[in-house]
Short mmCIF file of C-alpha atoms and ligand atoms in Angstrom, two decimals:
data_model
loop_
_atom_site.label_atom_id
_atom_site.label_comp_id
_atom_site.label_asym_id
_atom_site.label_seq_id
_atom_site.Cartn_x
_atom_site.Cartn_y
_atom_site.Cartn_z
CA UNK A 133 0.31 0.52 -0.11
CA UNK A 134 1.04 3.57 -0.77
CA UNK A 135 -0.54 7.44 -0.74
CA UNK A 136 -0.84 7.47 -4.97
CA UNK A 137 -2.53 11.66 -3.88
CA UNK A 138 -3.14 13.81 -1.73
CA UNK A 139 -5.50 16.37 -2.21
CA UNK A 140 -6.56 19.26 0.03
CA UNK A 141 -10.17 21.19 -0.92
CA UNK A 142 -10.68 25.38 0.91
CA UNK A 143 -14.45 25.33 1.71
CA UNK A 144 -15.80 28.85 2.30
CA UNK A 145 -19.39 29.92 4.22
CA UNK A 146 -21.58 32.98 4.33
CA UNK A 147 -23.54 33.13 7.64
CA UNK A 148 -26.84 33.85 7.20
CA UNK A 149 -26.49 35.93 10.37
CA UNK A 150 -22.96 36.36 12.31
CA UNK A 151 -21.99 35.64 16.29
CA UNK A 152 -19.14 36.93 18.39
CA UNK A 153 -17.46 35.44 21.80
CA UNK A 154 -15.27 37.66 23.68
CA UNK A 155 -12.41 38.38 21.33
CA UNK A 156 -14.97 38.55 17.45
CA UNK A 157 -17.34 38.14 15.20
CA UNK A 158 -17.79 35.52 12.52
CA UNK A 159 -19.76 36.05 9.44
CA UNK A 160 -18.23 33.77 7.39
CA UNK A 161 -16.74 29.77 8.23
CA UNK A 162 -13.88 28.18 5.63
CA UNK A 163 -12.27 24.87 7.07
CA UNK A 164 -9.46 23.08 4.99
CA UNK A 165 -10.76 19.65 4.26
CA UNK A 166 -7.56 17.33 3.66
CA UNK A 167 -7.60 13.49 1.12
CA UNK A 168 -5.48 10.69 1.88
CA UNK A 169 -6.09 8.31 -1.64
CA UNK A 170 -4.21 5.15 -2.37
CA UNK A 171 -5.17 2.59 -3.99
CA UNK A 172 -8.81 4.30 -5.12
CA UNK A 173 -9.82 4.17 -1.12
CA UNK A 174 -10.11 7.73 0.51
CA UNK A 175 -9.26 9.17 4.02
CA UNK A 176 -10.66 12.51 4.71
CA UNK A 177 -9.71 14.64 7.45
CA UNK A 178 -9.56 19.09 8.06
CA UNK A 179 -7.77 21.36 10.15
CA UNK A 180 -8.65 23.41 11.86
CA UNK A 181 -7.12 27.06 11.09
CA UNK A 182 -6.56 30.11 7.64
CA UNK A 183 -7.20 27.19 5.69
CA UNK A 184 -6.18 29.44 2.79
CA UNK A 185 -2.41 29.68 4.45
CA UNK A 186 -2.81 26.20 5.59
CA UNK A 187 -3.82 24.44 1.80
CA UNK A 188 -0.08 26.23 0.83
CA UNK A 189 1.58 24.24 4.06
CA UNK A 190 -0.37 20.95 3.64
CA UNK A 191 0.36 21.69 -1.00
CA UNK A 192 3.77 23.18 -0.88
CA UNK A 193 4.86 20.87 2.45
CA UNK A 194 3.65 17.68 3.66
CA UNK A 195 2.28 17.14 1.16
CA UNK A 196 5.15 15.24 -1.78
CA UNK A 197 7.31 14.26 1.19
CA UNK A 198 4.66 11.57 2.23
CA UNK A 199 3.01 10.43 -0.79
CA UNK A 200 4.84 7.21 -1.62
CA UNK A 201 4.56 6.20 1.70
CA UNK A 202 2.44 3.95 3.27
CA UNK A 203 -0.95 5.41 4.52
CA UNK A 204 -1.07 2.30 7.72
CA UNK A 205 2.34 3.64 9.06
CA UNK A 206 0.35 6.89 10.67
CA UNK A 207 3.20 7.20 13.70
CA UNK A 208 6.06 6.80 11.14
CA UNK A 209 3.80 9.18 8.67
CA UNK A 210 3.52 11.70 12.15
CA UNK A 211 7.86 11.27 12.44
CA UNK A 212 8.69 12.00 9.59
CA UNK A 213 6.45 15.87 8.25
CA UNK A 214 7.74 15.91 12.12
CA UNK A 215 11.71 16.17 11.27
CA UNK A 216 10.70 16.84 8.02
CA UNK A 217 10.41 20.90 9.69
CA UNK A 218 11.20 20.97 13.07
CA UNK A 219 13.64 24.00 12.89
CA UNK A 220 10.63 25.82 11.94
CA UNK A 221 6.74 24.58 12.56
CA UNK A 222 6.89 23.28 15.79
CA UNK A 223 3.58 24.22 16.65
CA UNK A 224 1.01 27.02 14.34
CA UNK A 225 -0.58 26.85 11.38
CA UNK A 226 1.79 24.36 10.07
CA UNK A 227 1.12 22.04 12.99
CA UNK A 228 -2.18 22.24 11.92
CA UNK A 229 -1.40 21.05 8.45
CA UNK A 230 -0.25 18.27 10.21
CA UNK A 231 -3.42 17.21 11.38
CA UNK A 232 -5.51 17.72 9.27
CA UNK A 233 -3.39 15.02 7.01
CA UNK A 234 -2.26 12.77 10.42
CA UNK A 235 -6.16 12.83 10.88
CA UNK A 236 -7.70 12.13 7.26
CA UNK A 237 -4.77 9.27 7.45
CA UNK A 238 -6.88 7.59 10.17
CA UNK A 239 -9.81 7.46 7.99
CA UNK A 240 -8.34 5.85 5.95
CA UNK A 241 -5.81 3.34 8.06
CA UNK A 242 -9.46 2.54 8.60
CA UNK A 243 -11.29 1.88 6.24
CA UNK A 244 -7.93 -0.52 4.13
CA UNK A 245 -8.22 -2.11 7.86
CA UNK A 246 -12.07 -2.76 8.13
CA UNK A 247 -11.77 -1.11 11.67
CA UNK A 248 -13.32 1.65 12.68
CA UNK A 249 -11.22 4.67 13.62
CA UNK A 250 -12.13 4.10 18.11
CA UNK A 251 -11.50 0.51 17.48
CA UNK A 252 -7.76 1.34 16.28
CA UNK A 253 -7.91 3.47 19.24
CA UNK A 254 -7.24 0.82 21.09
CA UNK A 255 -11.40 -0.21 22.10
CA UNK A 256 -14.17 0.96 21.69
CA UNK A 257 -15.22 1.24 25.55
CA UNK A 258 -18.46 2.73 25.21
CA UNK A 259 -21.43 3.17 22.73
CA UNK A 260 -23.01 6.16 22.72
CA UNK A 261 -20.85 9.31 24.14
CA UNK A 262 -23.08 12.28 26.51
CA UNK A 263 -22.42 15.21 25.04
CA UNK A 264 -22.02 19.44 26.35
CA UNK A 265 -24.19 21.87 24.09
CA UNK A 266 -21.68 24.81 22.21
CA UNK A 267 -24.21 27.55 21.87
CA UNK A 268 -24.89 30.70 23.68
CA UNK A 269 -22.38 33.51 21.49
CA UNK A 270 -23.56 36.86 21.34
CA UNK A 271 -25.56 38.49 19.07
CA UNK A 272 -25.55 42.14 17.85
CA UNK A 273 -27.29 42.56 19.60
CA UNK A 274 -28.11 45.31 22.94
CA UNK A 275 -27.89 43.35 26.68
CA UNK A 276 -30.47 43.63 27.53
CA UNK A 277 -32.49 41.90 24.55
CA UNK A 278 -29.35 39.72 24.15
CA UNK A 279 -30.07 37.73 27.20
CA UNK A 280 -33.32 36.79 27.00
CA UNK A 281 -31.97 35.57 23.98
CA UNK A 282 -29.72 33.50 25.12
CA UNK A 283 -31.10 31.61 27.75
CA UNK A 284 -34.49 31.38 25.30
CA UNK A 285 -31.06 29.56 22.85
CA UNK A 286 -29.97 27.59 26.74
CA UNK A 287 -33.50 26.07 27.30
CA UNK A 288 -34.31 25.08 23.33
CA UNK A 289 -30.72 22.40 24.73
CA UNK A 290 -32.52 21.19 27.55
CA UNK A 291 -36.06 21.15 25.56
CA UNK A 292 -33.75 18.35 22.35
CA UNK A 293 -31.92 16.70 25.70
CA UNK A 294 -29.17 18.25 26.82
CA UNK A 295 -27.66 17.52 29.26
CA UNK A 296 -25.11 19.93 29.87
CA UNK A 297 -24.12 22.99 28.01
CA UNK A 298 -21.64 25.63 28.30
CA UNK A 299 -21.46 29.57 27.20
CA UNK A 300 -19.44 32.11 26.26
CA UNK A 301 -17.85 34.78 28.80
CA UNK A 302 -16.20 37.61 28.78
CA UNK A 303 -17.77 39.91 27.00
CA UNK A 304 -18.33 42.36 29.64
CA UNK A 305 -17.35 41.39 34.22
CA UNK A 306 -21.11 42.77 34.47
CA UNK A 307 -22.76 40.31 32.34
CA UNK A 308 -20.90 37.76 32.58
CA UNK A 309 -22.21 37.49 36.22
CA UNK A 310 -25.54 38.32 35.25
CA UNK A 311 -25.90 35.62 32.37
CA UNK A 312 -23.98 33.10 34.54
CA UNK A 313 -26.82 33.73 36.55
CA UNK A 314 -30.09 34.01 35.01
CA UNK A 315 -28.84 30.89 33.00
CA UNK A 316 -28.23 28.62 36.95
CA UNK A 317 -31.92 29.91 37.21
CA UNK A 318 -33.19 28.95 34.34
CA UNK A 319 -31.80 25.17 34.82
CA UNK A 320 -30.94 24.35 37.23
CA UNK A 321 -29.92 20.60 37.33
CA UNK A 322 -27.96 20.71 33.94
CA UNK A 323 -23.84 20.55 33.96
CA UNK A 324 -23.68 23.77 32.72
CA UNK A 325 -19.44 25.40 31.17
CA UNK A 326 -18.01 28.83 31.10
CA UNK A 327 -15.96 29.38 27.89
CA UNK A 328 -14.16 33.40 28.01
CA UNK A 329 -11.43 31.98 25.18
CA UNK A 330 -8.84 34.00 27.32
CA UNK A 331 -10.27 36.89 27.62
CA UNK A 332 -9.18 37.33 31.58
CA UNK A 333 -6.62 38.92 34.04
CA UNK A 334 -6.22 36.84 37.44
CA UNK A 335 -8.52 39.47 38.40
CA UNK A 336 -10.61 39.14 36.44
CA UNK A 337 -10.61 35.72 36.09
CA UNK A 338 -11.09 34.93 39.99
CA UNK A 339 -13.98 37.34 39.93
CA UNK A 340 -15.86 35.06 37.39
CA UNK A 341 -14.21 31.76 38.48
CA UNK A 342 -15.91 32.26 42.38
CA UNK A 343 -19.40 33.46 40.65
CA UNK A 344 -19.01 29.58 38.65
CA UNK A 345 -18.14 28.19 41.28
CA UNK A 346 -21.15 29.83 43.65
CA UNK A 347 -23.56 28.40 40.68
CA UNK A 348 -21.68 25.02 40.42
CA UNK A 349 -20.43 25.44 36.92
CA UNK A 350 -18.34 21.85 35.77
CA UNK A 351 -15.04 24.21 34.96
CA UNK A 352 -14.74 28.15 33.19
CA UNK A 353 -12.36 27.45 30.13
CA UNK A 354 -9.99 29.17 29.00
CA UNK A 355 -10.16 31.55 32.38
CA UNK A 356 -6.76 33.36 31.16
CA UNK A 357 -4.18 33.90 27.60
CA UNK A 358 -1.98 30.36 27.57
CA UNK A 359 0.72 32.55 27.12
CA UNK A 360 0.78 32.75 30.48
CA UNK A 361 0.75 29.10 31.41
CA UNK A 362 1.75 29.47 35.62
CA UNK A 363 -1.25 31.67 36.55
CA UNK A 364 -3.65 28.52 35.96
CA UNK A 365 -2.47 27.86 39.23
CA UNK A 366 -2.39 30.84 41.16
CA UNK A 367 -6.71 30.93 40.00
CA UNK A 368 -6.90 26.99 40.55
CA UNK A 369 -5.84 27.13 43.87
CA UNK A 370 -8.95 30.17 44.36
CA UNK A 371 -11.26 28.12 43.04
CA UNK A 372 -12.99 24.81 43.87
CA UNK A 373 -14.04 24.31 39.88
CA UNK A 374 -12.04 22.98 36.85
CA UNK A 375 -9.67 24.55 34.90
CA UNK A 376 -10.38 23.61 31.49
CA UNK A 377 -7.58 24.77 28.46
CA UNK A 378 -6.12 23.34 25.82
CA UNK A 379 -7.85 24.69 22.64
CA UNK A 380 -4.91 26.76 21.54
CA UNK A 381 -1.57 24.45 22.36
CA UNK A 382 -0.46 21.08 21.13
CA UNK A 383 1.43 18.31 19.95
CA UNK A 384 2.73 16.23 23.82
CA UNK A 385 6.27 18.56 24.03
CA UNK A 386 3.63 21.55 24.69
CA UNK A 387 1.32 19.78 26.80
CA UNK A 388 4.07 18.39 28.92
CA UNK A 389 5.32 22.75 29.54
CA UNK A 390 1.43 23.60 31.09
CA UNK A 391 0.96 20.69 32.36
CA UNK A 392 4.18 21.39 33.96
CA UNK A 393 3.19 24.67 34.65
CA UNK A 394 -0.04 23.63 37.10
CA UNK A 395 -4.33 24.60 38.16
CA UNK A 396 -5.33 23.07 34.93
CA UNK A 397 -7.09 20.48 35.41
CA UNK A 398 -9.57 19.62 31.34
CA UNK A 399 -7.12 19.46 29.00
CA UNK A 400 -8.87 19.72 25.59
CA UNK A 401 -6.91 18.71 22.10
CA UNK A 402 -7.85 19.04 19.00
CA UNK A 403 -7.27 16.80 16.83
CA UNK A 404 -6.99 19.41 13.40
CA UNK A 405 -4.85 21.19 15.15
CA UNK A 406 -2.27 19.53 18.21
CA UNK A 407 -0.96 17.31 15.53
CA UNK A 408 -4.09 14.88 14.42
CA UNK A 409 -6.29 11.85 16.19
CA UNK A 410 -2.29 10.73 16.53
CA UNK A 411 -0.75 13.18 18.57
CA UNK A 412 -3.33 13.45 20.77
CA UNK A 413 -3.56 9.82 21.45
CA UNK A 414 0.15 11.01 23.11
CA UNK A 415 -1.49 14.01 25.21
CA UNK A 416 -4.20 11.82 26.13
CA UNK A 417 -1.04 9.12 27.90
CA UNK A 418 0.77 12.64 29.41
CA UNK A 419 -2.41 13.70 30.66
CA UNK A 420 -2.94 10.38 32.77
CA UNK A 421 0.73 9.78 33.57
CA UNK A 422 -0.22 12.99 35.47
CA UNK A 423 -3.27 12.38 36.78
CA UNK A 424 -5.46 13.99 34.09
CA UNK A 425 -8.66 13.87 32.30
CA UNK A 426 -8.67 14.94 28.15
CA UNK A 427 -11.67 16.31 26.21
CA UNK A 428 -11.10 16.44 23.25
CA UNK A 429 -11.85 20.10 21.64
CA UNK A 430 -14.55 20.35 18.73
CA UNK A 431 -15.07 23.25 15.82
CA UNK A 432 -15.50 22.57 12.54
CA UNK A 433 -17.16 19.72 10.75
CA UNK A 434 -18.39 16.12 11.01
CA UNK A 435 -14.59 15.36 10.67
CA UNK A 436 -13.10 16.14 13.56
CA UNK A 437 -16.51 15.64 15.11
CA UNK A 438 -15.94 12.24 14.38
CA UNK A 439 -12.01 11.64 15.11
CA UNK A 440 -13.70 13.99 18.79
CA UNK A 441 -16.89 11.11 18.66
CA UNK A 442 -13.75 8.04 18.51
CA UNK A 443 -11.27 9.89 21.12
CA UNK A 444 -13.40 9.71 23.72
CA UNK A 445 -15.36 6.90 23.08
CA UNK A 446 -12.27 4.82 23.69
CA UNK A 447 -10.88 7.37 26.30
CA UNK A 448 -9.80 6.26 29.89
CA UNK A 449 -11.62 8.17 32.56
CA UNK A 450 -8.96 9.05 35.78
CA UNK A 451 -8.83 7.86 37.35
CA UNK A 452 -11.93 4.60 36.56
CA UNK A 453 -14.66 4.01 38.69
CA UNK A 454 -17.11 1.62 38.67
CA UNK A 455 -19.95 3.92 37.30
CA UNK A 456 -17.90 6.53 35.76
CA UNK A 457 -17.01 10.38 35.43
CA UNK A 458 -18.05 10.82 32.08
CA UNK A 459 -16.04 12.82 30.04
CA UNK A 460 -18.00 15.61 27.53
CA UNK A 461 -18.01 15.48 23.37
CA UNK A 462 -18.41 19.25 22.47
CA UNK A 463 -21.27 19.60 20.52
CA UNK A 464 -21.10 23.13 18.04
CA UNK A 465 -24.03 24.07 17.92
CA UNK A 466 -23.05 27.50 16.09
CA UNK A 467 -24.34 27.81 11.90
CA UNK A 468 -22.74 26.12 9.83
CA UNK A 469 -23.39 24.46 6.70
CA UNK A 470 -19.82 23.11 5.73
CA UNK A 471 -20.61 20.73 9.10
CA UNK A 472 -24.50 20.34 8.59
CA UNK A 473 -24.30 20.14 4.61
CA UNK A 474 -21.62 18.11 2.69
CA UNK A 475 -22.21 15.20 4.74
CA UNK A 476 -24.09 11.85 3.07
CA UNK A 477 -23.69 10.82 6.32
CA UNK A 478 -22.78 12.68 10.21
CA UNK A 479 -23.09 11.33 13.59
CA UNK A 480 -25.85 10.82 14.54
CA UNK A 481 -26.47 12.71 17.96
CA UNK A 482 -29.74 12.45 19.85
CA UNK A 483 -31.03 13.33 23.13
CA UNK A 484 -27.51 14.63 23.40
CA UNK A 485 -26.43 11.37 23.01
CA UNK A 486 -23.96 10.90 20.18
CA UNK A 487 -23.88 7.24 18.56
CA UNK A 488 -20.47 5.72 17.58
CA UNK A 489 -19.74 5.02 13.79
CA UNK A 490 -18.78 1.41 13.67
CA UNK A 491 -17.77 1.33 10.55
CA UNK A 492 -14.75 1.57 9.00
CA UNK A 493 -12.64 5.02 10.12
CA UNK A 494 -14.62 7.96 10.97
CA UNK A 495 -18.25 6.69 10.09
CA UNK A 496 -18.27 9.76 7.96
CA UNK A 497 -18.47 10.46 4.96
CA UNK A 498 -18.65 13.50 2.46
CA UNK A 499 -20.82 14.50 -0.55
CA UNK A 500 -18.23 15.30 -3.02
CA UNK A 501 -21.02 17.44 -5.33
CA UNK A 502 -22.62 18.94 -2.32
CA UNK A 503 -18.94 19.86 -0.67
CA UNK A 504 -18.41 21.60 -4.12
CA UNK A 505 -21.18 24.23 -3.78
CA UNK A 506 -19.29 26.26 -1.69
CA UNK A 507 -14.98 25.64 -2.70
CA UNK A 508 -13.17 28.47 -3.39
CA UNK A 509 -9.07 26.24 -4.56
CA UNK A 510 -8.64 23.02 -4.87
CA UNK A 511 -4.78 21.28 -5.04
CA UNK A 512 -3.53 18.13 -5.83
CA UNK A 513 -0.43 15.91 -4.97
CA UNK A 514 0.42 12.84 -7.75
CA UNK A 515 2.73 10.17 -6.99
MG1 MG B 225 -13.18 26.77 23.91
#
């Protein structure tokens, strides 16, 4: 077996309604999808980050270096890509490019070997994975209208069967506190998390964290800048709830530093960015060795969602116990036609539970005709 061809597809769509979080507003969605072909079989992956830039990384750098290699040898290919670019690509968009290639290789390996990705990851430990709804982003409304709209959105997720959901904080402290309280009042029994997307300095994070503690939120995500990992321990010392972070972090080497700095209890590698499923497994082993849990960050299309579903299906909560602690799958509910309109087979989520695909590979399949509608540019590298 050898890799015959690598293609990339930059897909883009304009959104009907822009939505925002602590850093900016989204008006469109972009993704870079990677297709790796061997013997007429295609494996698919996606990359997180600026699609047009990452497209160049795949096409101009990595693809020509791995075409012809054995597609089943995922670790060997990863090491080859890593060593080929180590001097200038230990992190950033080139690692995002490696991530999408690696994800496509896992899909392809599963298809070639007749195994689902969770089986390849060590075995499916559960057939369904509990999801949390990610939503309640900011809309272009005055705050007195925004707050009830967000609460209404949260109630909709609860009606759909989600027992857990995550809000955005980091707009401003007054609104953040009001929002966190109003949602807890509306949903007294729902598992709630809050994500600031690194919007706070330490005193602000302590203030909001204490509110979240009082309201029994499960975790406080990205309370601080990833550049100031030494502050996480100071924050954690003042709070009871778990601190979650890592979606901006990459590779076992990056995570090792994050873990060593302390104060973080939940690590969130994104398989379209952290180095791919190959590297996420190594990050998980590192987390386990330090008594921590990995919960994949998911933002993108069905490919990343499927990779995360398999990752959680094969996960072992740290520490284990008979009545298992649920490691929640992030299920982004914001508008995204690139997630919802270009797949023939998707991750089936009902009543807040994702069914783990049993088909070979990732278990989701792209509709090539539907994808063309969103295509900005395509590349191809052949043997
Ligand atoms: Mg986040």
